[in-house]
Amino acid sequence: MGGDFAPQATVAGALLALAELDPAHSIQLVGQTAVVEAQLRALLDGDFAAHASLRHRLSIVEAAEVIEMTDKPSAAVRGKPNSSMAVGLRMQTEGLSDAFVSAGSTGAQMAASMVILRLHAGVKRPAIVTLFPSARKTVAVLDSGANVDCSADELVQFARLGATYAECMLGRANPAVGLLSIGEEPEKGNAVTKETHQLLQQTGLNFIGNVEGRDLPAGGTEHQQVDVVVCDGFVGNVILKFYEGVAPLMMQTLRNAGVSANQLEAALKHLDYSEHGGAPLLGVKGVSIIAHGKSSPRAIKNAVKVAMQAVTSGMNEQIGRRLGVAAENAA
Amino acid sequence: MGGDFAPQATVAGALLALAELDPAHSIQLVGQTAVVEAQLRALLDGDFAAHASLRHRLSIVEAAEVIEMTDKPSAAVRGKPNSSMAVGLRMQTEGLSDAFVSAGSTGAQMAASMVILRLHAGVKRPAIVTLFPSARKTVAVLDSGANVDCSADELVQFARLGATYAECMLGRANPAVGLLSIGEEPEKGNAVTKETHQLLQQTGLNFIGNVEGRDLPAGGTEHQQVDVVVCDGFVGNVILKFYEGVAPLMMQTLRNAGVSANQLEAALKHLDYSEHGGAPLLGVKGVSIIAHGKSSPRAIKNAVKVAMQAVTSGMNEQIGRRLGVAAENAA
């Protein structure tokens, strides 16, 4: 029920996903049954008629309440126990589903995931990881908006979460972890960053030191590729939204200069967030994938595939194991 | 003597600037006389032969010491009283020059400017302002690197400094000031941002509220253009360097897609920092313009023109007056 184009984009995205997933897998659409059913019928009678054979792999799970974007996240979780968010996540704790995807309120999804799935031992705060396209490989940036004021300990946890994510989801062996700062030298940065730099050297992670803003689009420093970049959610969110805003500016500038729309579209396709789908909320006991509020059917499809990979790679179990060990070692 | 391509780019930039400035104005080249003289001769005997008639408007001021990029800023200021940085700034306090431009170490320039020019009453920290190209008007962002851990009071001062800058240097009447955060609502952001939001509402500035990362390339929110965006120097520096890094990524991506280099160059020209020249250090009693370390002659020329405009617009006096009044009102 959540997202700017729900339920149409969500239901259409589920159909697109089923067409690409192994036939053994199914999708549960959680929401107001009548609304979801009507939407599904409209799609199968219309543009998605070719997907009719996938209908039996879709089920609808009733969730009477809807969290609005104007609802405060914590109040929404307490006050609407039968929202699609809460019902969908609860199914995971009851063993009825393996993963949850939503394009609804990010704040509510985070709050509901923490309350219903709960956090792994040794995790203080969950983090949202976002993939940044770069001149080299994509870079996983976290936190990209879940936590605005972070301690050094929390940033170190994000580094561990991000490294596990990069291994399981991006197939990067011994991923290179960078700390976002304003200079390469360990003594550059704000107080928390400087403290974090010291702590990261003792983690056993493949910590490559500070990286700067320019190293994100470059995919690393001059000398070394980076897989994971750690920052607090304030900085991460500002950069993420900045990145989303730069592409349209460049497009407009180039179009004004006479570059054809087709050329631009082809070229900038890999800078489009919908290519990457959803952002996993890392640190909770389960799989909770945050899709962009403006998700298209294609973006939802990709978010479902991200969820699928999180499950098959065992990312969640790896996070539980590694963060638990780190917490024990620290104790 | 400072900058990656000094003294060649600096001396060549001075010649380019003289060609565009009113003939009443002159430039003092501060540095090791023999080195500067040799460079000047080489240029006038070579590519800049057409500029020979401007030679009489250039003088050379001896500064025996050179601040290296490896020198710690504070130590450089204390330990090298005859650096080109120190000599050049001191001339301003002695009434021998009106403005100072350097492409040397930003940290050293900031430290030397604070020690030699000193701060205006009511200013706790100076701020570096950078112009961001946008889909609408250019946006003045500050602080872009001088201060990493900022209090709400300091961010409010940056707002006042930025508003005065936008009026004097960009000709914006009653400039719209935004606070960089992760959501439009006053309660979105980290602790310092939320406190700053409250304080900014009582300043008498044209405060339009929080702006997000996407509003920088857009030049404002959906509803309102923005002239000045306030953030701490950690966030500002990360975004600035990110922006510098995104253009090459886009260029490469588009070139790979077959867009011609000529089309790209023409289109992305206004995203080039050298078009904008130097970044004024705001809050010091005088004019101290920070040019990029990688400044080309063209960038140096533009930095000199920025210095020129800072002097003729009376920006420095305006800042002294306004910040002084604000401090008295607060006392």
GROMACS .gro file of C-alpha atoms in nm, chain A residues 72 132-135 148-149 180-182 187 189-191 193 212-214 216-217 234-235 237-239 241-243 245-247 249-250 252-254 257-259 263-264 267-268 270-271, chain B residues 72 132-135 148-149 180-182 187 189-191 193 212-214 216-217 234-235 237-239 241-243 245-247 249-250 252-254 257-259 263-264 267-268 270-271:
model
   90
   72LYS     CA    1   0.486   0.977   1.266
  132PHE     CA    2   2.623   0.450  -0.583
  133PRO     CA    3   2.714   0.405  -0.949
  134SER     CA    4   3.078   0.497  -1.005
  135ALA     CA    5   3.345   0.505  -1.273
  148VAL     CA    6   2.157   1.128   1.189
  149ASP     CA    7   2.379   1.159   1.497
  180LEU     CA    8   3.408   0.931   0.431
  181SER     CA    9   3.598   1.241   0.539
  182ILE     CA   10   3.747   1.564   0.408
  187GLU     CA   11   4.372   1.352   1.139
  189GLY     CA   12   3.767   1.515   0.962
  190ASN     CA   13   3.526   1.599   1.240
  191ALA     CA   14   3.567   1.461   1.591
  193THR     CA   15   3.530   1.068   1.207
  212GLU     CA   16   3.673   1.197   0.006
  213GLY     CA   17   3.361   1.311  -0.173
  214ARG     CA   18   3.528   1.281  -0.511
  216LEU     CA   19   3.245   0.818  -0.453
  217PRO     CA   20   3.184   0.886  -0.824
  234PHE     CA   21   2.294   1.286   0.773
  235VAL     CA   22   2.589   1.310   0.536
  237ASN     CA   23   2.133   1.116   0.293
  238VAL     CA   24   2.246   1.460   0.176
  239ILE     CA   25   2.486   1.304  -0.077
  241LYS     CA   26   1.973   1.308  -0.266
  242PHE     CA   27   2.237   1.533  -0.418
  243TYR     CA   28   2.336   1.249  -0.653
  245GLY     CA   29   1.946   1.562  -0.828
  246VAL     CA   30   2.265   1.597  -1.028
  247ALA     CA   31   2.164   1.359  -1.307
  249LEU     CA   32   2.073   1.883  -1.408
  250MET     CA   33   2.334   1.721  -1.631
  252GLN     CA   34   1.903   1.928  -1.896
  253THR     CA   35   2.239   2.094  -1.956
  254LEU     CA   36   2.334   1.842  -2.223
  257ALA     CA   37   2.360   2.170  -2.587
  258GLY     CA   38   2.192   1.955  -2.850
  259VAL     CA   39   2.279   1.606  -2.727
  263GLN     CA   40   2.190   0.916  -2.641
  264LEU     CA   41   2.140   1.059  -2.293
  267ALA     CA   42   2.424   0.671  -2.131
  268LEU     CA   43   2.271   0.760  -1.799
  270HIS     CA   44   2.319   0.301  -1.505
  271LEU     CA   45   2.293   0.616  -1.295
  403LYS     CA   46   5.090   2.211   0.927
  463PHE     CA   47   2.744   2.557  -0.699
  464PRO     CA   48   2.610   2.562  -1.053
  465SER     CA   49   2.243   2.466  -1.056
  466ALA     CA   50   1.946   2.432  -1.288
  479VAL     CA   51   3.423   2.062   1.063
  480ASP     CA   52   3.241   2.063   1.397
  511LEU     CA   53   2.089   2.187   0.446
  512SER     CA   54   1.916   1.892   0.608
  513ILE     CA   55   1.755   1.558   0.529
  518GLU     CA   56   1.221   1.848   1.305
  520GLY     CA   57   1.802   1.661   1.075
  521ASN     CA   58   2.075   1.607   1.328
  522ALA     CA   59   2.075   1.781   1.665
  524THR     CA   60   2.062   2.132   1.240
  543GLU     CA   61   1.777   1.881   0.088
  544GLY     CA   62   2.067   1.747  -0.115
  545ARG     CA   63   1.859   1.742  -0.432
  547LEU     CA   64   2.144   2.209  -0.456
  548PRO     CA   65   2.162   2.100  -0.823
  565PHE     CA   66   3.240   1.861   0.686
  566VAL     CA   67   2.918   1.815   0.490
  568ASN     CA   68   3.340   1.980   0.175
  569VAL     CA   69   3.216   1.628   0.108
  570ILE     CA   70   2.947   1.757  -0.128
  572LYS     CA   71   3.433   1.730  -0.376
  573PHE     CA   72   3.155   1.493  -0.472
  574TYR     CA   73   3.027   1.752  -0.720
  576GLY     CA   74   3.393   1.421  -0.908
  577VAL     CA   75   3.053   1.368  -1.064
  578ALA     CA   76   3.117   1.574  -1.377
  580LEU     CA   77   3.199   1.042  -1.432
  581MET     CA   78   2.913   1.182  -1.638
  583GLN     CA   79   3.309   0.944  -1.929
  584THR     CA   80   2.970   0.776  -1.931
  585LEU     CA   81   2.843   1.000  -2.209
  588ALA     CA   82   2.778   0.634  -2.529
  589GLY     CA   83   2.910   0.818  -2.832
  590VAL     CA   84   2.839   1.181  -2.739
  594GLN     CA   85   2.932   1.872  -2.737
  595LEU     CA   86   3.025   1.769  -2.385
  598ALA     CA   87   2.758   2.174  -2.232
  599LEU     CA   88   2.949   2.119  -1.913
  601HIS     CA   89   2.937   2.607  -1.663
  602LEU     CA   90   2.988   2.316  -1.427
   0.00000   0.00000   0.00000
